[in-house]
Structures are given as structure tokens and as C-alpha cells.
Amino acid sequence: MSGTFVGMPAFPKAAHDAVHNETLRGNLRHATHTIRAKRANAVAELSDWAELREAGKRIKDHTLRHLDRYLVQLEEAVTAAGGTVHWAADADEANRIVADLVKATGESEVVKVKSMATQEIGLNEALEAEGIRAYETDLAELIVQLGKDRPSHILVPAIHRNRGEIRDIFRKEMSEWGRPAPEGLTDTPTELAEAARLHLREKFLRAKVGISGANFMIAETGTLVVVESEGNGRMCLTLPETLISVVGIEKILPTWRDLEVFLQTLPRSSTAERMNPYTSMWTGTSDGGAEAGDGPRHFHLVLLDNGRTDTLADEVGRQALRCIRCSACLNVCPVYERAGGHAYGSVYPGPIGAILSPQLRGTASDIDASLPYASSLCGACYEVCPVAIDIPEVLVHLRERVVEGGPVTREGNKVVLQPAKGHAAERAAMRAARWAFTRPGVLRSGQRLASRTRRLHPRTLPGPGQAWSGSRDLPAVPAEPFRDWWQRTNGGNTEKGTSK
Amino acid sequence: MRVALFLTCVNDTLYPDTGRAVVKLLTRLGVEVDFPMAQTCCGQAHYNTGYRHEAEPLARHFSDVFGDYEAIVTPSGSCGAMVRELYPRMGERARAEGRGDTLAATLAPVVQKTYELTEFLVDVLGVTDVGAYYPHQVTYHPTCHGLRGLGLGDRPRRLLQAVKGLELVELPGAEECCGFGGTFALKNADVSAAMGVDKVRNAESTGAEVLCAADNSCLMHIGGTMTRAGSAMRPVHLAEILASTEEEPAV
């Protein structure tokens, strides 16, 4: 399995194997149900959760509406504090900027704190092509990297692995990357954590360059914020001389005061903790003269667009940019629980991935065109979202884009999409159904025909119906549709035995 | 009081017993029921699959048929949510696209007057004991659109708890989707089927005879999964339980 998701098949095909993989489903069910219950308790502790959720939504919406202004303010503040700001329109540009910055230090190794943005752009692979080795230091991310695997969850990238699998990966792969796993390593969590700690400690002490993302950027002060549970992030942010942070442009907050809301909602939604164990904040560099901040000796901020401005141009879809990557929507999603994270073909799996990826990447590929349908629209994701992203609404909006086409913004240009291929039969069926449903007489004739021929109906169906009758029995068609009964009995008045 | 029964195209075609149960129940409670013969489909499948332009004529048709009634009652959480939650959204979108207020104005009369059956009973008629008798063990599945779309809350459970002879058994994982999801069941058949199997497994663990819900679409999926698995459990629509009496008990 390669580290990137390029060339993934459509979601139903990718989900097929996962659904039938009992180990995977067991791992996922156990993990998601545990965190789901914990999150519900952590949220129930706050009497003002609904207000916090509304505040988070409003702050994010306000910021997105004035993103241009706040980004300029941020750039000025970071620069004044001794940092350097770079703008990257897409993944290639961001990767090139980072590779050049690393090369300029003369180093060929970097340590990384877990970052969704750098996964999104495939930074590790791009650095490797330039002869630079990037070491992931987040425990779950380390497991994914050592296992030559792909992340399958926003918060717990190795959620699809159980302890036995992790022990095997450590035993087999750690020596390839540095300090080998201790002799006789078992699958107890403390031993696994200690093996990772020893392995990573060597990297931290040697590294001259660190790479991070950020959970938040404060426009008024130019401060970046990383929240985490393990302390590995703090190591990456403070030990190396040079720090390069790659951050999506939507991660900005206007003021310090705004942070208060998210430092309450993010940990409770993600890890079900009242507060995340480590909160690191830094501003610019510590070497920048009179105006200097408290960051590392050299600090570079790469502001990543990569489809975000296009997403912002969409009135319905832009709410996806409110996302604070808490992963609560994954943990409650019945589809994610069965299909697993890899089926979504993106570093953003689950419900948020199903609306974010087709917007950031467009709907041209099979996987991106299928993602808006990877939901039963049950609404559990919307209910738990701490910034109230109406994921079902955006899913339906994107389905419309897939089957009907229409105006979208791609790379800053307004274009009109044609309906995706492969929906011709469905479109014809929908049109025919609409035609019949706007003519009650036609519906009635159809019902009568179905009733009269009901003994001839097959138990299994051809075509798209196969998908249904492969695993479920079809309902029997009744002898008489309701409307015929209504008319025959004059609304039930003339039927014997009906007390009307 | 005179109400229009919006039965939904699925119930009309495949589940006429539910329609007869609603008529019997409401009549018993002193409500005059009309069934506008021109009714067809609310357009939910079209809308949720992405065919908004096919759904709009159906919404207009719905409004033409039902607009003049005092109240519209439907035994379906998902079709009820379509009218109440998504019709206004269709109107807003039309406005945002510069098509004016025509669609919103056309749909507005039906939006506020449409009630899912349990809402109508509890909120409008003000009853929780409808005089029903149903001597069976029942477990209740709150369907997603009823639960999270319409916010039915504990109304269905309160109605069931007041039924004479009925023993309500807690369903583990009750609030999890059964996996139907309209065209989702066809487009993502593997995942849909797996969700259905888990729902049936949870239902069977209760030992109840009957799984009850207030939406026949979900019951079609759950029931189809049950019969395929050779389960002894039966799916029954809530309306049929509430319509059942000692004089005329439902099976």
C-alpha cells in the first residue's frame, strides 16, 4: 500500500472489502463506540454546549467571510515577530517551498508533528523524492508510516490496527528507521508506548528541522496553536532550530479571545477530554531582535490554499471550511464504522471527508464523484459537529453537482460542470418517476398493474435492483393499493368490520 | 377537525394497511380524514439523490394538492421531514439563484401544516393514550429523519407506553441508522446491508416479538433483512399498533 490515495476506486468498491473484513470491522466498532460514549459524557458536562457550538459556528463563518483581511493581518503579525510567510496555491507549490526550505538548512532529516495539511499534499513523499527523510512522531502516525500504510482516521490514523498488529509492525520495521524495537516486545500498551518513546527520542534530539501543521492561527498576534495528547508535538515545536508550519488558510481566528471557544469544544469532541494535555503556542521567532516573539530560532509559515478558495466560493459547501478536524463525525458515522477510513480515498475520511475532498479536489475522479453518496443521510454527523456543519445538506448539494452539473469555481475560475457520466439510466428513471408522479392517474395505473401481476414478481431483481435483493427480501405487493381501497369503501365507510 | 392524510407513495403502493390504520385511529379520535386522490410523491428520493430539478415539480404538485387543508398528517418521518425541512430550503435556493420568491411562496402553506402522525397526536390532539390494545412485546426503532430531522423526541415512546397490554423493550443502539437511506441502499448496497444486519441483530437481542417504527421505508429494509435471515421477529408500523383495539386487535 502506498502512502497516497491517488487512483482510488469509487467508494462502494473500496468499501466492499472492508465491510467483509471482520477484524477491521471489529477494531473500528470497538474504537468508535468507546470514544462515542466518552464524548457524549464529556459534552453533557457542559450546560452551555449549544451556545458554544453556535459561537464556534459564528466565529468561523465571520472569519471565512473576511478571510482576505485576516490573512493579511496574520502575515503582518508573523513577519513583525521574525517569521517568514509563504503562500502556496496548491500541493506542488507547498511541497516545493518546504523542500527548498529544508535544503537551505543543509539537513536531510526532519521530524514531524502530526499534520493533516502535510498529509493532504503528500509532503513526505515529495520530500523523499528530494532525498529528505521525514519522521512522523505522533504514535498513530508512526504506526502508519512504519507499516507503509495509509491513515484511516483524522485523529487516530491507525484506528484500523489492533495491538497485535502494532507489535508486529514495530518488531519488523523499527530497525529500518532507527532504534529497533526492544527484544521480546509484547502487545501491552505500556510496552508499545515505551518502544515508540525510545525510538522517537533519538530523532527528537538529533533533528535540526521540525515540520508541523497548526490547529489555529491568531490573526491579531501572529500566534500559531497546536493541541495534542502525547507531547511529541511539543518536542517537534521546541527542539529543532528551524520550524516549518504548513497550515490551511481556513485555520485562522481573528483574536486570542476566540480561542477560548475552541479550546473547550475541540478536546471534548475529539478525545472526549475536558482539556487537551498539551497546548503549544508560539509567535514568530526568538531570534528576531526587538520585536521578536517566542518561537524557534527560524520560523516559516506556509499558508496553503489547495482548493480552499474555490470551496469558499460555494455558498452551500463553504461551511465545510468551518471544520476543526475533531473527528466526532467519523466516530458516530455508521457508514465509516463499516467501510473504514481507507475507502474514502483521502486523508479526510468519514462524513467530513465526503464533503471536503470533492470540494478541494473537484468531482472529476470516480472516488470524488462517489463520495457525496457515501452516506445514508442519517444526520448523526450534523448532530455531533461542534461547529454545526450541516453535512447532510452539503452531501445533497454535492450530489446535485455530480448528477446535474452546474456552476462551480475551480482554480479561481467560474466554470460550468457537465453532469458526471454513468448516471444516464438513473437520470432517466428519476425523470420518468417525476413524470408519473405529477400525473396521479399514471401512478394509479402503475400501482394497479403491480397489484394485478404481484404473483409473477420475481424474488430477485435484475439491474440496480440486484443490489437490494442480494441481501434483503423485497416486500410483497398488496392485492390493492390504498387509494383503491379508499375509493371502493368510500374512505372506509362502507367496509364491513371497520368502525368508522 | 378535518385533516388530509398524506400517506406517501410507498405506503399507498406497498403498505395500504398502514393507511387503513391511520384512518381507523384518527377517526376513533374524532378526526375527519380526507385522502386527496391527486396526491403522489413528495420528491424526497429525487431531492436526496441530487435531482433537485426533478423534485421541484413534485413539491409544487404537493402544495397544489394539500395547500387548502387545515392540517396534513403523514405516517412517515422522512416524508414529513422532506416537506417541513427541505421544502423551505428549496424555496431559499430558488431565491438565492435569482428565481424570486415564487417557489417559496408556493410551498409555504404546506410547510407549517404538515405533521408526522405522532406529532399530530401528541401536539395537536393532545393525547398520549389513544385507547389502543396490543398484547405483545415490542421494541422501538426511532428512524433518523423522525429523530434528528423532525425532532420527534419521546412522543412515539410515550404513545407506545400508554398502549394496554404492550411491553416496550429497550433497543440497543436504537438511534443508529438502519442503513436504508433511500437510494443509498442501492448505491452502497454492501454498507447498507451490513447496517441492516446489525440493526436486526440488536433487535433480536431484545427478545421482542415486534420491531416497531414510524416509517415504512426503514421497516421495508429492516423487514427484508429479517426475513432473509429467517428471523421470527416482525416489523410493524407504529400506526398499526395504535389502531389496534380489544374489539379489533391487530395481529
Coordinates of N, CA, C and O in Angstrom, one line a residue, chain A residues 193-312:
Chain A
A193 N 4.1 1.8 23.9 CA 4.4 3.2 24.0 C 5.8 3.5 24.4 O 6.5 4.4 23.8
E194 N 6.4 2.6 25.2 CA 7.8 2.8 25.6 C 8.7 2.5 24.4 O 9.7 3.2 24.2
A195 N 8.4 1.5 23.6 CA 9.2 1.2 22.4 C 9.2 2.4 21.5 O 10.2 2.8 20.9
A196 N 8.0 3.0 21.3 CA 7.9 4.2 20.4 C 8.7 5.4 21.0 O 9.3 6.1 20.3
R197 N 8.6 5.6 22.3 CA 9.3 6.7 23.0 C 10.8 6.6 22.8 O 11.4 7.6 22.4
L198 N 11.3 5.4 23.0 CA 12.8 5.2 22.8 C 13.2 5.5 21.4 O 14.2 6.1 21.1
H199 N 12.4 4.9 20.5 CA 12.7 5.1 19.1 C 12.7 6.6 18.7 O 13.6 7.0 18.0
L200 N 11.7 7.3 19.2 CA 11.5 8.7 18.7 C 12.5 9.6 19.4 O 12.9 10.6 18.9
R201 N 12.8 9.3 20.7 CA 13.7 10.2 21.4 C 15.0 10.5 20.6 O 15.5 11.6 20.6
E202 N 15.5 9.5 20.0 CA 16.7 9.7 19.2 C 16.5 10.7 18.1 O 17.4 11.5 17.8
K203 N 15.3 10.6 17.5 CA 15.0 11.5 16.4 C 14.9 13.0 16.9 O 15.4 13.9 16.3
F204 N 14.2 13.1 18.0 CA 14.0 14.5 18.5 C 15.3 15.2 18.9 O 15.5 16.3 18.6
L205 N 16.2 14.4 19.5 CA 17.5 15.0 19.9 C 18.4 15.3 18.8 O 19.3 16.2 18.9
R206 N 18.2 14.7 17.6 CA 19.1 14.9 16.5 C 18.6 15.9 15.5 O 19.4 16.6 14.9
A207 N 17.3 16.1 15.5 CA 16.7 16.8 14.4 C 17.0 18.3 14.5 O 16.9 18.9 15.6
K208 N 17.3 18.9 13.4 CA 17.5 20.4 13.3 C 16.3 21.1 12.7 O 16.2 22.3 12.8
V209 N 15.5 20.3 12.0 CA 14.3 20.9 11.4 C 13.0 20.2 11.8 O 13.0 18.9 11.8
G210 N 12.0 20.9 12.2 CA 10.7 20.4 12.5 C 9.7 20.8 11.5 O 9.8 21.9 11.0
I211 N 8.7 20.0 11.3 CA 7.6 20.4 10.4 C 6.3 20.1 11.1 O 6.1 19.1 11.7
S212 N 5.4 21.1 11.1 CA 4.1 21.0 11.8 C 3.0 21.5 11.0 O 3.2 22.1 9.9
G213 N 1.8 21.3 11.4 CA 0.6 22.0 11.0 C 0.3 22.9 12.1 O 1.1 23.3 12.9
A214 N -1.0 23.3 12.1 CA -1.5 24.1 13.3 C -3.0 23.9 13.4 O -3.6 23.8 12.4
N215 N -3.5 23.9 14.6 CA -4.9 23.8 14.8 C -5.6 25.2 14.6 O -6.7 25.3 14.1
F216 N -4.8 26.2 15.0 CA -5.4 27.6 14.9 C -4.2 28.5 14.7 O -3.1 28.3 15.1
M217 N -4.6 29.7 14.0 CA -3.6 30.8 13.8 C -4.4 32.0 14.3 O -5.5 32.2 13.8
I218 N -3.7 32.8 15.1 CA -4.4 34.0 15.6 C -3.9 35.2 14.8 O -2.8 35.6 14.9
A219 N -4.9 35.8 14.1 CA -4.5 36.9 13.2 C -3.9 38.1 14.0 O -3.0 38.7 13.5
E220 N -4.5 38.5 15.1 CA -4.1 39.7 15.8 C -2.6 39.7 16.3 O -2.0 40.7 16.4
T221 N -2.1 38.5 16.6 CA -0.8 38.4 17.2 C 0.2 37.6 16.3 O 1.4 37.6 16.6
G222 N -0.4 36.9 15.3 CA 0.5 36.0 14.5 C 0.9 34.7 15.2 O 1.9 34.1 14.9
T223 N 0.1 34.3 16.2 CA 0.4 33.2 17.0 C -0.1 31.9 16.4 O -1.3 31.9 15.9
L224 N 0.7 30.8 16.4 CA 0.1 29.5 16.0 C -0.1 28.6 17.2 O 0.6 28.8 18.2
V225 N -1.1 27.8 17.1 CA -1.5 26.9 18.2 C -1.6 25.5 17.7 O -2.2 25.2 16.7
V226 N -0.9 24.6 18.5 CA -1.1 23.1 18.3 C -1.5 22.5 19.5 O -1.0 22.7 20.6
V227 N -2.6 21.7 19.4 CA -3.1 20.9 20.6 C -2.8 19.5 20.3 O -3.0 19.0 19.2
E228 N -2.4 18.7 21.4 CA -2.1 17.3 21.2 C -2.1 16.6 22.5 O -2.3 17.2 23.6
S229 N -2.0 15.3 22.5 CA -2.1 14.5 23.7 C -0.9 13.8 24.1 O -0.8 13.4 25.3
E230 N 0.2 13.8 23.3 CA 1.3 12.9 23.6 C 2.6 13.7 24.0 O 3.5 13.1 24.6
G231 N 2.7 14.9 23.6 CA 3.9 15.7 23.9 C 4.9 15.6 22.8 O 5.9 16.3 22.9
N232 N 4.7 14.7 21.9 CA 5.6 14.7 20.7 C 5.6 16.0 19.9 O 6.6 16.4 19.4
G233 N 4.4 16.6 19.9 CA 4.3 17.8 19.1 C 5.2 18.9 19.8 O 5.9 19.6 19.1
R234 N 5.1 19.0 21.1 CA 5.9 20.0 21.9 C 7.4 19.8 21.6 O 8.1 20.7 21.4
M235 N 7.8 18.5 21.5 CA 9.2 18.2 21.2 C 9.6 18.8 19.8 O 10.6 19.4 19.6
C236 N 8.7 18.5 18.8 CA 9.0 18.9 17.4 C 9.0 20.5 17.3 O 9.6 21.1 16.5
L237 N 8.2 21.1 18.2 CA 8.0 22.5 18.1 C 9.1 23.3 18.8 O 9.3 24.5 18.5
T238 N 9.7 22.6 19.8 CA 10.7 23.4 20.6 C 12.1 22.9 20.4 O 13.0 23.8 20.6
L239 N 12.4 21.7 20.1 CA 13.8 21.2 20.0 C 14.5 21.7 18.7 O 15.7 22.1 18.8
P240 N 14.0 21.5 17.5 CA 14.7 21.9 16.3 C 14.9 23.4 16.2 O 14.2 24.2 16.8
E241 N 16.0 23.8 15.5 CA 16.3 25.2 15.3 C 15.3 25.8 14.3 O 15.0 27.0 14.4
T242 N 15.0 25.1 13.3 CA 14.1 25.6 12.3 C 12.7 24.9 12.3 O 12.7 23.7 12.4
L243 N 11.7 25.7 12.3 CA 10.3 25.1 12.3 C 9.6 25.6 11.0 O 9.6 26.8 10.8
I244 N 9.0 24.6 10.3 CA 8.2 25.0 9.1 C 6.8 24.5 9.4 O 6.6 23.3 9.6
S245 N 5.9 25.4 9.4 CA 4.5 25.1 9.6 C 3.7 25.2 8.3 O 3.7 26.3 7.7
V246 N 3.0 24.1 7.9 CA 2.1 24.2 6.7 C 0.7 24.2 7.2 O 0.2 23.2 7.9
V247 N 0.0 25.2 6.9 CA -1.4 25.4 7.5 C -2.4 25.8 6.5 O -2.1 26.8 5.7
G248 N -3.5 25.2 6.5 CA -4.6 25.6 5.6 C -5.1 27.0 5.9 O -5.2 27.4 7.1
I249 N -5.4 27.8 4.9 CA -5.8 29.2 5.2 C -7.0 29.4 6.0 O -7.3 30.5 6.6
E250 N -7.8 28.3 6.1 CA -9.1 28.5 6.9 C -8.9 28.3 8.4 O -9.9 28.5 9.1
K251 N -7.7 28.0 8.8 CA -7.5 27.7 10.2 C -7.3 29.0 11.1 O -6.8 28.9 12.2
I252 N -7.6 30.1 10.5 CA -7.3 31.4 11.2 C -8.5 31.7 12.1 O -9.7 31.4 11.9
L253 N -8.1 32.4 13.2 CA -9.1 33.0 14.1 C -8.7 34.5 14.3 O -7.5 34.8 14.4
P254 N -9.7 35.4 14.4 CA -9.3 36.8 14.5 C -8.5 37.1 15.8 O -7.5 37.8 15.7
T255 N -9.0 36.7 16.9 CA -8.4 37.2 18.2 C -8.1 36.0 19.1 O -8.7 34.9 19.0
W256 N -7.2 36.3 20.1 CA -7.0 35.3 21.2 C -8.3 34.9 21.9 O -8.4 33.8 22.3
R257 N -9.1 35.9 22.1 CA -10.4 35.6 22.8 C -11.2 34.5 22.1 O -11.9 33.8 22.8
D258 N -11.1 34.5 20.8 CA -11.9 33.5 20.1 C -11.5 32.1 20.4 O -12.3 31.1 20.3
L259 N -10.2 31.9 20.7 CA -9.6 30.6 21.0 C -10.4 29.9 22.1 O -10.5 28.7 22.2
E260 N -10.8 30.7 23.1 CA -11.5 30.1 24.3 C -12.6 29.1 23.9 O -12.7 28.1 24.5
V261 N -13.4 29.5 22.9 CA -14.5 28.6 22.5 C -14.0 27.3 22.0 O -14.4 26.2 22.4
F262 N -12.9 27.3 21.2 CA -12.5 26.1 20.5 C -11.6 25.2 21.5 O -11.6 24.0 21.3
L263 N -11.0 25.8 22.5 CA -10.2 25.0 23.4 C -11.2 24.3 24.4 O -10.8 23.4 25.1
Q264 N -12.5 24.6 24.3 CA -13.4 23.9 25.0 C -14.1 22.8 24.1 O -14.3 21.7 24.5
T265 N -14.4 23.2 22.9 CA -15.2 22.3 22.1 C -14.3 21.2 21.4 O -14.7 20.1 21.2
L266 N -13.1 21.6 21.0 CA -12.3 20.6 20.3 C -11.9 19.4 21.1 O -12.1 18.3 20.7
P267 N -11.3 19.6 22.3 CA -10.9 18.3 23.0 C -12.1 17.5 23.4 O -12.0 16.3 23.3
R268 N -13.2 18.1 23.8 CA -14.4 17.3 24.2 C -14.9 16.5 23.0 O -15.3 15.4 23.1
S269 N -14.9 17.2 21.8 CA -15.4 16.5 20.6 C -14.5 15.4 20.1 O -15.0 14.4 19.5
S270 N -13.2 15.6 20.3 CA -12.3 14.7 19.6 C -11.8 13.6 20.6 O -12.1 12.4 20.3
T271 N -11.2 13.9 21.7 CA -10.7 12.8 22.6 C -11.6 12.7 23.8 O -11.2 11.9 24.7
A272 N -12.7 13.4 23.9 CA -13.6 13.3 25.0 C -12.9 13.8 26.3 O -13.2 13.4 27.4
E273 N -11.9 14.7 26.1 CA -11.2 15.2 27.3 C -11.7 16.6 27.6 O -12.1 17.3 26.7
R274 N -11.6 17.0 28.9 CA -12.1 18.4 29.2 C -11.1 19.4 28.6 O -11.5 20.5 28.3
M275 N -9.8 19.0 28.6 CA -8.8 19.9 28.0 C -7.8 18.9 27.4 O -7.5 17.9 28.0
N276 N -7.2 19.4 26.3 CA -6.2 18.5 25.7 C -4.9 18.6 26.6 O -4.6 19.7 27.1
P277 N -4.1 17.5 26.7 CA -3.0 17.5 27.6 C -1.9 18.5 27.2 O -1.3 19.1 28.1
Y278 N -1.6 18.8 26.0 CA -0.6 19.7 25.6 C -1.2 20.8 24.6 O -1.8 20.4 23.6
T279 N -1.0 22.0 25.0 CA -1.3 23.1 24.1 C -0.1 24.0 23.9 O 0.4 24.5 24.9
S280 N 0.4 24.0 22.7 CA 1.7 24.7 22.4 C 1.3 25.9 21.6 O 0.5 25.8 20.6
M281 N 1.9 27.1 21.9 CA 1.6 28.3 21.2 C 3.0 29.0 21.0 O 3.8 29.1 21.9
W282 N 3.2 29.5 19.8 CA 4.4 30.3 19.5 C 4.1 31.4 18.5 O 3.2 31.3 17.7
T283 N 4.9 32.4 18.7 CA 4.7 33.6 17.8 C 6.1 34.0 17.2 O 7.0 34.2 17.9
G284 N 6.2 33.9 15.9 CA 7.4 34.3 15.2 C 8.6 33.5 15.7 O 8.5 32.3 15.9
T285 N 9.7 34.2 15.8 CA 11.0 33.6 16.3 C 11.5 34.2 17.5 O 11.1 35.3 17.9
S286 N 12.4 33.6 18.2 CA 13.0 34.1 19.4 C 14.3 34.8 19.0 O 15.0 35.4 19.9
D287 N 14.7 34.9 17.8 CA 15.9 35.5 17.3 C 15.8 36.8 16.5 O 16.7 37.2 15.9
G288 N 14.6 37.3 16.6 CA 14.3 38.4 15.6 C 14.5 39.8 16.1 O 13.8 40.7 15.7
G289 N 15.3 40.1 17.1 CA 15.6 41.4 17.6 C 14.5 41.9 18.5 O 13.8 41.2 19.2
A290 N 14.3 43.2 18.5 CA 13.4 43.9 19.5 C 12.0 43.4 19.4 O 11.3 43.2 20.5
E291 N 11.5 43.2 18.2 CA 10.1 42.8 18.0 C 9.9 41.3 18.2 O 8.8 40.8 17.9
A292 N 10.9 40.5 18.5 CA 10.9 39.1 18.4 C 9.8 38.5 19.3 O 9.4 39.0 20.3
G293 N 9.3 37.3 18.8 CA 8.3 36.6 19.6 C 9.0 35.5 20.4 O 10.1 35.6 20.8
D294 N 8.3 34.4 20.6 CA 8.8 33.3 21.4 C 8.9 32.0 20.7 O 8.8 30.9 21.3
G295 N 9.0 32.0 19.4 CA 9.1 30.8 18.5 C 10.5 30.2 18.5 O 11.3 30.6 19.3
P296 N 10.7 29.3 17.5 CA 12.1 28.8 17.4 C 13.0 29.8 16.8 O 12.7 30.9 16.6
R297 N 14.3 29.4 16.5 CA 15.2 30.4 16.0 C 14.8 30.8 14.6 O 15.0 32.0 14.3
H298 N 14.4 29.9 13.8 CA 13.9 30.2 12.5 C 12.5 29.7 12.3 O 12.3 28.5 12.6
F299 N 11.6 30.5 11.8 CA 10.2 30.0 11.6 C 9.6 30.4 10.3 O 9.7 31.6 9.8
H300 N 9.1 29.4 9.6 CA 8.4 29.7 8.3 C 7.0 29.2 8.3 O 6.7 28.1 8.8
L301 N 6.1 30.0 7.9 CA 4.7 29.6 7.8 C 4.3 29.5 6.3 O 4.4 30.5 5.6
V302 N 3.9 28.3 5.9 CA 3.4 28.1 4.6 C 1.9 28.1 4.6 O 1.3 27.2 5.2
L303 N 1.3 29.1 4.0 CA -0.2 29.2 4.0 C -0.7 28.5 2.8 O -0.4 28.9 1.6
L304 N -1.5 27.4 3.0 CA -1.9 26.5 1.9 C -3.4 26.8 1.5 O -4.3 26.8 2.3
D305 N -3.5 27.0 0.2 CA -4.9 27.1 -0.4 C -5.4 25.8 -0.8 O -6.2 25.1 -0.2
N306 N -4.8 25.2 -1.9 CA -5.1 23.9 -2.4 C -6.6 23.6 -2.5 O -7.1 22.6 -1.9
G307 N -7.4 24.5 -3.1 CA -8.8 24.3 -3.3 C -9.7 25.0 -2.3 O -10.9 24.9 -2.4
R308 N -9.1 25.6 -1.3 CA -9.9 26.2 -0.2 C -10.6 27.5 -0.7 O -11.8 27.7 -0.4
T309 N -10.0 28.3 -1.5 CA -10.6 29.5 -2.0 C -11.8 29.1 -3.0 O -12.9 29.7 -2.9
D310 N -11.6 28.0 -3.7 CA -12.7 27.5 -4.6 C -13.9 27.1 -3.7 O -15.0 27.3 -4.1
T311 N -13.6 26.4 -2.7 CA -14.6 25.9 -1.7 C -15.4 27.1 -1.1 O -16.6 27.1 -1.0
L312 N -14.6 28.1 -0.8 CA -15.2 29.3 -0.2 C -16.1 30.0 -1.1 O -17.1 30.7 -0.6

